[in-house]
mmCIF file of C-alpha atoms in Angstrom:
data_model
loop_
_atom_site.group_PDB
_atom_site.id
_atom_site.type_symbol
_atom_site.label_atom_id
_atom_site.label_comp_id
_atom_site.label_asym_id
_atom_site.label_seq_id
_atom_site.Cartn_x
_atom_site.Cartn_y
_atom_site.Cartn_z
ATOM 1 C CA UNK A 1 -32.747 10.649 -105.940
ATOM 2 C CA UNK A 2 -31.696 7.927 -103.489
ATOM 3 C CA UNK A 3 -28.311 7.682 -105.194
ATOM 4 C CA UNK A 4 -27.756 11.456 -104.894
ATOM 5 C CA UNK A 5 -28.807 11.390 -101.244
ATOM 6 C CA UNK A 6 -26.353 8.546 -100.526
ATOM 7 C CA UNK A 7 -23.583 10.426 -102.307
ATOM 8 C CA UNK A 8 -24.240 13.581 -100.213
ATOM 9 C CA UNK A 9 -24.393 11.482 -97.048
ATOM 10 C CA UNK A 10 -21.058 9.896 -97.926
ATOM 11 C CA UNK A 11 -19.526 13.345 -98.504
ATOM 12 C CA UNK A 12 -20.859 14.603 -95.164
ATOM 13 C CA UNK A 13 -19.412 11.602 -93.321
ATOM 14 C CA UNK A 14 -16.087 12.055 -95.096
ATOM 15 C CA UNK A 15 -15.950 15.784 -94.318
ATOM 16 C CA UNK A 16 -16.930 15.197 -90.689
ATOM 17 C CA UNK A 17 -14.217 12.572 -90.327
ATOM 18 C CA UNK A 18 -11.595 14.886 -91.835
ATOM 19 C CA UNK A 19 -12.662 17.722 -89.533
ATOM 20 C CA UNK A 20 -12.463 15.447 -86.483
ATOM 21 C CA UNK A 21 -8.979 14.262 -87.442
ATOM 22 C CA UNK A 22 -7.853 17.851 -88.058
ATOM 23 C CA UNK A 23 -9.168 18.925 -84.632
ATOM 24 C CA UNK A 24 -7.457 15.980 -82.930
ATOM 25 C CA UNK A 25 -4.162 16.717 -84.714
ATOM 26 C CA UNK A 26 -4.380 20.414 -83.854
ATOM 27 C CA UNK A 27 -5.122 19.623 -80.204
ATOM 28 C CA UNK A 28 -2.294 17.097 -79.919
ATOM 29 C CA UNK A 29 0.089 19.630 -81.489
ATOM 30 C CA UNK A 30 -0.565 22.133 -78.687
ATOM 31 C CA UNK A 31 2.211 22.343 -76.112
ATOM 32 C CA UNK A 32 0.765 21.162 -72.805
ATOM 33 C CA UNK A 33 1.586 22.911 -69.549
ATOM 34 C CA UNK A 34 3.616 20.895 -67.063
ATOM 35 C CA UNK A 35 3.175 23.478 -64.284
ATOM 36 C CA UNK A 36 1.415 26.722 -63.423
ATOM 37 C CA UNK A 37 2.810 29.652 -61.461
ATOM 38 C CA UNK A 38 0.553 32.369 -60.033
ATOM 39 C CA UNK A 39 2.266 35.497 -58.701
ATOM 40 C CA UNK A 40 -0.395 37.296 -56.715
ATOM 41 C CA UNK A 41 1.519 40.564 -56.279
ATOM 42 C CA UNK A 42 1.959 40.837 -60.064
ATOM 43 C CA UNK A 43 -1.562 39.554 -60.870
ATOM 44 C CA UNK A 44 0.079 37.097 -63.255
ATOM 45 C CA UNK A 45 -0.482 33.443 -64.160
ATOM 46 C CA UNK A 46 2.303 31.756 -66.147
ATOM 47 C CA UNK A 47 2.069 28.398 -67.884
ATOM 48 C CA UNK A 48 5.289 26.427 -68.262
ATOM 49 C CA UNK A 49 6.348 23.450 -70.341
ATOM 50 C CA UNK A 50 9.145 22.312 -68.016
ATOM 51 C CA UNK A 51 11.298 25.485 -67.771
ATOM 52 C CA UNK A 52 9.986 27.103 -70.969
ATOM 53 C CA UNK A 53 7.299 29.794 -70.618
ATOM 54 C CA UNK A 54 4.300 28.918 -72.765
ATOM 55 C CA UNK A 55 1.980 31.809 -71.952
ATOM 56 C CA UNK A 56 1.451 34.621 -69.436
ATOM 57 C CA UNK A 57 -1.911 36.063 -68.420
ATOM 58 C CA UNK A 58 -3.228 38.873 -66.269
ATOM 59 C CA UNK A 59 -5.505 37.600 -63.493
ATOM 60 C CA UNK A 60 -7.926 38.912 -60.918
ATOM 61 C CA UNK A 61 -7.806 37.505 -57.388
ATOM 62 C CA UNK A 62 -9.931 37.462 -54.270
ATOM 63 C CA UNK A 63 -11.288 40.786 -53.031
ATOM 64 C CA UNK A 64 -8.731 40.632 -50.163
ATOM 65 C CA UNK A 65 -5.649 39.611 -52.176
ATOM 66 C CA UNK A 66 -2.890 40.204 -49.590
ATOM 67 C CA UNK A 67 -1.942 37.181 -47.501
ATOM 68 C CA UNK A 68 -2.858 33.516 -47.798
ATOM 69 C CA UNK A 69 -6.369 32.190 -47.480
ATOM 70 C CA UNK A 70 -6.988 31.413 -43.798
ATOM 71 C CA UNK A 71 -10.658 30.532 -43.458
ATOM 72 C CA UNK A 72 -13.843 30.179 -45.452
ATOM 73 C CA UNK A 73 -15.273 33.542 -46.461
ATOM 74 C CA UNK A 74 -12.099 35.619 -46.021
ATOM 75 C CA UNK A 75 -12.087 36.359 -49.786
ATOM 76 C CA UNK A 76 -8.379 35.613 -50.059
ATOM 77 C CA UNK A 77 -6.644 33.554 -52.725
ATOM 78 C CA UNK A 78 -4.601 30.705 -51.207
ATOM 79 C CA UNK A 79 -0.812 30.542 -51.319
ATOM 80 C CA UNK A 80 1.108 27.300 -51.638
ATOM 81 C CA UNK A 81 1.559 24.262 -53.845
ATOM 82 C CA UNK A 82 -1.508 22.476 -55.158
ATOM 83 C CA UNK A 83 -2.724 20.566 -58.233
ATOM 84 C CA UNK A 84 -5.471 20.953 -60.808
ATOM 85 C CA UNK A 85 -7.865 18.176 -59.803
ATOM 86 C CA UNK A 86 -10.956 18.652 -61.988
ATOM 87 C CA UNK A 87 -12.347 20.469 -65.020
ATOM 88 C CA UNK A 88 -15.849 21.940 -65.128
ATOM 89 C CA UNK A 89 -17.208 23.095 -68.498
ATOM 90 C CA UNK A 90 -20.586 23.962 -66.902
ATOM 91 C CA UNK A 91 -19.652 26.115 -63.921
ATOM 92 C CA UNK A 92 -21.217 29.467 -63.035
ATOM 93 C CA UNK A 93 -18.171 31.019 -64.703
ATOM 94 C CA UNK A 94 -16.779 30.546 -68.202
ATOM 95 C CA UNK A 95 -15.018 27.196 -67.735
ATOM 96 C CA UNK A 96 -13.217 26.324 -64.512
ATOM 97 C CA UNK A 97 -10.286 24.276 -63.290
ATOM 98 C CA UNK A 98 -10.507 23.129 -59.661
ATOM 99 C CA UNK A 99 -7.439 23.681 -57.473
ATOM 100 C CA UNK A 100 -6.727 21.078 -54.756
ATOM 101 C CA UNK A 101 -7.117 23.631 -51.929
ATOM 102 C CA UNK A 102 -7.375 22.973 -48.991
ATOM 103 C CA UNK A 103 -4.491 20.643 -48.249
ATOM 104 C CA UNK A 104 -3.752 19.164 -44.802
ATOM 105 C CA UNK A 105 -1.840 22.264 -43.638
ATOM 106 C CA UNK A 106 -4.644 24.589 -44.767
ATOM 107 C CA UNK A 107 -7.262 22.486 -42.965
ATOM 108 C CA UNK A 108 -5.173 22.321 -39.783
ATOM 109 C CA UNK A 109 -4.586 26.095 -39.795
ATOM 110 C CA UNK A 110 -8.315 26.761 -40.140
ATOM 111 C CA UNK A 111 -9.119 24.215 -37.394
ATOM 112 C CA UNK A 112 -6.712 25.999 -35.028
ATOM 113 C CA UNK A 113 -8.609 29.210 -35.799
ATOM 114 C CA UNK A 114 -11.891 27.454 -35.043
ATOM 115 C CA UNK A 115 -13.148 27.735 -38.614
ATOM 116 C CA UNK A 116 -13.475 25.877 -41.885
ATOM 117 C CA UNK A 117 -10.753 26.350 -44.515
ATOM 118 C CA UNK A 118 -13.164 26.982 -47.384
ATOM 119 C CA UNK A 119 -12.841 25.333 -50.755
ATOM 120 C CA UNK A 120 -13.913 25.397 -54.377
ATOM 121 C CA UNK A 121 -10.878 27.467 -55.337
ATOM 122 C CA UNK A 122 -10.728 27.566 -59.118
ATOM 123 C CA UNK A 123 -9.090 29.126 -62.102
ATOM 124 C CA UNK A 124 -12.017 30.422 -64.145
ATOM 125 C CA UNK A 125 -13.284 32.952 -66.655
ATOM 126 C CA UNK A 126 -15.891 35.659 -66.190
ATOM 127 C CA UNK A 127 -19.314 35.037 -64.641
ATOM 128 C CA UNK A 128 -21.837 33.558 -67.053
ATOM 129 C CA UNK A 129 -24.274 36.169 -65.748
ATOM 130 C CA UNK A 130 -22.172 39.284 -65.110
ATOM 131 C CA UNK A 131 -23.312 41.733 -62.442
ATOM 132 C CA UNK A 132 -20.679 44.354 -63.256
ATOM 133 C CA UNK A 133 -19.306 46.074 -66.330
ATOM 134 C CA UNK A 134 -16.518 44.447 -68.387
ATOM 135 C CA UNK A 135 -14.162 47.214 -67.184
ATOM 136 C CA UNK A 136 -14.803 46.235 -63.559
ATOM 137 C CA UNK A 137 -13.792 42.608 -64.180
ATOM 138 C CA UNK A 138 -10.734 43.713 -66.181
ATOM 139 C CA UNK A 139 -9.364 46.107 -63.528
ATOM 140 C CA UNK A 140 -10.505 44.804 -60.130
ATOM 141 C CA UNK A 141 -9.823 41.884 -57.810
ATOM 142 C CA UNK A 142 -13.376 40.580 -57.650
ATOM 143 C CA UNK A 143 -13.455 36.849 -56.821
ATOM 144 C CA UNK A 144 -14.209 35.144 -53.499
ATOM 145 C CA UNK A 145 -10.665 33.723 -53.570
ATOM 146 C CA UNK A 146 -10.393 32.194 -57.022
ATOM 147 C CA UNK A 147 -8.068 33.113 -59.874
ATOM 148 C CA UNK A 148 -9.982 34.724 -62.751
ATOM 149 C CA UNK A 149 -9.007 35.391 -66.357
ATOM 150 C CA UNK A 150 -10.754 36.879 -69.367
ATOM 151 C CA UNK A 151 -12.842 34.316 -71.237
ATOM 152 C CA UNK A 152 -10.424 34.295 -74.178
ATOM 153 C CA UNK A 153 -7.489 33.634 -71.850
ATOM 154 C CA UNK A 154 -9.462 30.991 -69.965
ATOM 155 C CA UNK A 155 -10.135 29.165 -73.238
ATOM 156 C CA UNK A 156 -6.375 28.941 -73.870
ATOM 157 C CA UNK A 157 -5.639 27.813 -70.328
ATOM 158 C CA UNK A 158 -8.411 25.205 -70.607
ATOM 159 C CA UNK A 159 -6.794 23.758 -73.738
ATOM 160 C CA UNK A 160 -3.217 23.838 -72.396
ATOM 161 C CA UNK A 161 -3.676 22.563 -68.821
ATOM 162 C CA UNK A 162 -4.405 18.886 -68.174
ATOM 163 C CA UNK A 163 -5.711 17.540 -64.865
ATOM 164 C CA UNK A 164 -3.089 16.879 -62.200
ATOM 165 C CA UNK A 165 -0.929 19.821 -63.340
ATOM 166 C CA UNK A 166 0.957 21.302 -60.367
ATOM 167 C CA UNK A 167 0.132 24.902 -59.484
ATOM 168 C CA UNK A 168 2.185 27.121 -57.210
ATOM 169 C CA UNK A 169 0.542 30.269 -55.882
ATOM 170 C CA UNK A 170 3.036 32.805 -54.539
ATOM 171 C CA UNK A 171 2.387 36.018 -52.570
#
Protein backbone atom coordinates (compact mmCIF):
# COMPACT_ATOMS: atom_id res chain seq x y z
CA UNK A 1 0.00 0.00 0.00
CA UNK A 2 2.75 2.46 0.96
CA UNK A 3 4.72 1.48 -2.14
CA UNK A 4 1.69 2.10 -4.40
CA UNK A 5 1.04 5.45 -2.72
CA UNK A 6 4.67 6.50 -3.25
CA UNK A 7 4.50 5.44 -6.89
CA UNK A 8 1.32 7.52 -7.44
CA UNK A 9 2.90 10.47 -5.63
CA UNK A 10 5.96 10.21 -7.85
CA UNK A 11 3.74 10.16 -10.96
CA UNK A 12 1.81 13.21 -9.75
CA UNK A 13 5.03 15.15 -9.12
CA UNK A 14 6.37 14.13 -12.53
CA UNK A 15 3.15 15.13 -14.31
CA UNK A 16 2.98 18.43 -12.44
CA UNK A 17 6.58 19.20 -13.37
CA UNK A 18 5.94 18.40 -17.04
CA UNK A 19 2.82 20.59 -17.05
CA UNK A 20 4.73 23.48 -15.46
CA UNK A 21 7.53 23.20 -18.03
CA UNK A 22 4.99 23.04 -20.87
CA UNK A 23 3.23 26.17 -19.57
CA UNK A 24 6.53 28.02 -19.22
CA UNK A 25 7.61 27.01 -22.74
CA UNK A 26 4.24 28.01 -24.19
CA UNK A 27 4.37 31.37 -22.42
CA UNK A 28 7.93 32.10 -23.51
CA UNK A 29 6.99 31.20 -27.10
CA UNK A 30 4.34 33.94 -27.19
CA UNK A 31 5.38 37.05 -29.11
CA UNK A 32 5.52 39.91 -26.61
CA UNK A 33 4.22 43.36 -27.49
CA UNK A 34 6.84 46.09 -27.70
CA UNK A 35 4.22 48.86 -28.02
CA UNK A 36 0.49 49.52 -27.94
CA UNK A 37 -1.48 51.89 -30.15
CA UNK A 38 -5.03 52.97 -29.28
CA UNK A 39 -6.98 54.80 -31.98
CA UNK A 40 -9.96 56.29 -30.20
CA UNK A 41 -11.88 57.30 -33.33
CA UNK A 42 -11.70 53.71 -34.63
CA UNK A 43 -12.27 52.12 -31.19
CA UNK A 44 -9.19 49.99 -31.87
CA UNK A 45 -6.24 48.78 -29.79
CA UNK A 46 -3.30 47.33 -31.73
CA UNK A 47 -0.40 45.39 -30.24
CA UNK A 48 2.91 45.58 -32.08
CA UNK A 49 6.13 43.60 -31.95
CA UNK A 50 8.37 46.39 -33.27
CA UNK A 51 6.66 47.26 -36.60
CA UNK A 52 4.78 43.95 -36.95
CA UNK A 53 1.10 43.89 -35.92
CA UNK A 54 0.51 41.12 -33.40
CA UNK A 55 -3.19 41.59 -32.69
CA UNK A 56 -6.03 44.10 -33.10
CA UNK A 57 -8.99 44.47 -30.75
CA UNK A 58 -12.20 46.46 -30.57
CA UNK A 59 -12.36 48.63 -27.44
CA UNK A 60 -14.83 50.71 -25.50
CA UNK A 61 -13.74 54.10 -24.17
CA UNK A 62 -14.91 56.71 -21.71
CA UNK A 63 -18.54 57.82 -21.93
CA UNK A 64 -17.30 61.15 -23.42
CA UNK A 65 -14.79 59.76 -25.95
CA UNK A 66 -14.10 62.89 -28.03
CA UNK A 67 -11.11 64.96 -26.92
CA UNK A 68 -8.36 64.27 -24.41
CA UNK A 69 -8.95 63.78 -20.72
CA UNK A 70 -8.78 67.20 -19.05
CA UNK A 71 -9.83 66.72 -15.44
CA UNK A 72 -10.98 64.10 -12.99
CA UNK A 73 -14.55 63.00 -13.64
CA UNK A 74 -14.82 64.21 -17.25
CA UNK A 75 -15.26 60.58 -18.41
CA UNK A 76 -12.77 61.04 -21.24
CA UNK A 77 -9.99 58.68 -22.25
CA UNK A 78 -6.59 60.42 -22.26
CA UNK A 79 -4.58 61.09 -25.41
CA UNK A 80 -0.80 61.00 -25.51
CA UNK A 81 2.18 58.76 -24.86
CA UNK A 82 2.30 56.75 -21.66
CA UNK A 83 3.53 53.38 -20.34
CA UNK A 84 1.98 50.32 -18.74
CA UNK A 85 3.17 50.65 -15.14
CA UNK A 86 1.36 47.90 -13.21
CA UNK A 87 -0.74 44.75 -13.56
CA UNK A 88 -3.74 44.00 -11.34
CA UNK A 89 -5.22 40.49 -11.46
CA UNK A 90 -7.72 41.40 -8.70
CA UNK A 91 -9.30 44.62 -9.92
CA UNK A 92 -13.03 45.35 -10.06
CA UNK A 93 -12.79 44.44 -13.74
CA UNK A 94 -11.51 41.29 -15.42
CA UNK A 95 -7.76 41.92 -15.17
CA UNK A 96 -6.29 45.40 -15.59
CA UNK A 97 -3.13 47.08 -16.81
CA UNK A 98 -2.44 50.52 -15.31
CA UNK A 99 -1.53 53.32 -17.72
CA UNK A 100 0.93 55.98 -16.48
CA UNK A 101 -1.63 58.80 -16.81
CA UNK A 102 -1.35 61.58 -15.66
CA UNK A 103 2.05 62.77 -16.80
CA UNK A 104 3.52 66.21 -15.98
CA UNK A 105 1.70 67.91 -18.88
CA UNK A 106 -1.64 66.36 -17.88
CA UNK A 107 -1.20 67.46 -14.26
CA UNK A 108 -0.20 70.99 -15.28
CA UNK A 109 -3.19 71.31 -17.64
CA UNK A 110 -5.58 70.24 -14.88
CA UNK A 111 -3.91 72.61 -12.38
CA UNK A 112 -4.41 75.52 -14.80
CA UNK A 113 -8.09 74.55 -14.93
CA UNK A 114 -8.22 74.51 -11.13
CA UNK A 115 -8.89 70.78 -10.95
CA UNK A 116 -7.25 67.41 -10.44
CA UNK A 117 -6.19 65.44 -13.53
CA UNK A 118 -7.76 62.17 -12.39
CA UNK A 119 -5.99 58.85 -12.56
CA UNK A 120 -6.37 55.10 -12.44
CA UNK A 121 -6.63 54.91 -16.22
CA UNK A 122 -6.44 51.25 -17.18
CA UNK A 123 -6.83 48.76 -19.96
CA UNK A 124 -9.28 46.23 -18.54
CA UNK A 125 -11.97 43.66 -19.23
CA UNK A 126 -15.63 43.73 -18.26
CA UNK A 127 -16.85 44.49 -14.74
CA UNK A 128 -16.67 41.53 -12.38
CA UNK A 129 -20.21 42.45 -11.33
CA UNK A 130 -21.92 43.68 -14.50
CA UNK A 131 -24.75 46.19 -14.18
CA UNK A 132 -25.70 46.09 -17.87
CA UNK A 133 -26.35 43.47 -20.51
CA UNK A 134 -23.46 41.95 -22.50
CA UNK A 135 -24.77 43.77 -25.60
CA UNK A 136 -24.43 47.12 -23.82
CA UNK A 137 -20.75 46.52 -23.03
CA UNK A 138 -20.10 45.26 -26.57
CA UNK A 139 -21.65 48.27 -28.36
CA UNK A 140 -21.26 51.28 -26.04
CA UNK A 141 -18.51 53.52 -24.70
CA UNK A 142 -19.13 52.87 -21.03
CA UNK A 143 -15.97 53.45 -18.96
CA UNK A 144 -15.04 56.44 -16.79
CA UNK A 145 -12.06 57.03 -19.10
CA UNK A 146 -10.41 53.63 -19.30
CA UNK A 147 -9.91 51.38 -22.31
CA UNK A 148 -12.10 48.26 -22.08
CA UNK A 149 -12.00 44.98 -23.99
CA UNK A 150 -13.99 41.76 -23.87
CA UNK A 151 -12.69 39.36 -21.23
CA UNK A 152 -11.32 36.98 -23.88
CA UNK A 153 -9.43 39.83 -25.55
CA UNK A 154 -8.21 41.11 -22.19
CA UNK A 155 -6.77 37.67 -21.41
CA UNK A 156 -4.70 37.82 -24.61
CA UNK A 157 -3.55 41.37 -23.94
CA UNK A 158 -2.62 40.38 -20.38
CA UNK A 159 -0.40 37.57 -21.69
CA UNK A 160 1.21 39.63 -24.47
CA UNK A 161 1.90 42.96 -22.72
CA UNK A 162 4.71 43.23 -20.16
CA UNK A 163 5.05 46.11 -17.70
CA UNK A 164 6.77 49.22 -19.04
CA UNK A 165 5.34 48.72 -22.55
CA UNK A 166 4.81 52.10 -24.26
CA UNK A 167 1.23 53.00 -25.14
CA UNK A 168 0.19 55.77 -27.49
CA UNK A 169 -3.43 56.90 -27.37
CA UNK A 170 -4.48 58.87 -30.45
CA UNK A 171 -7.70 60.84 -31.07
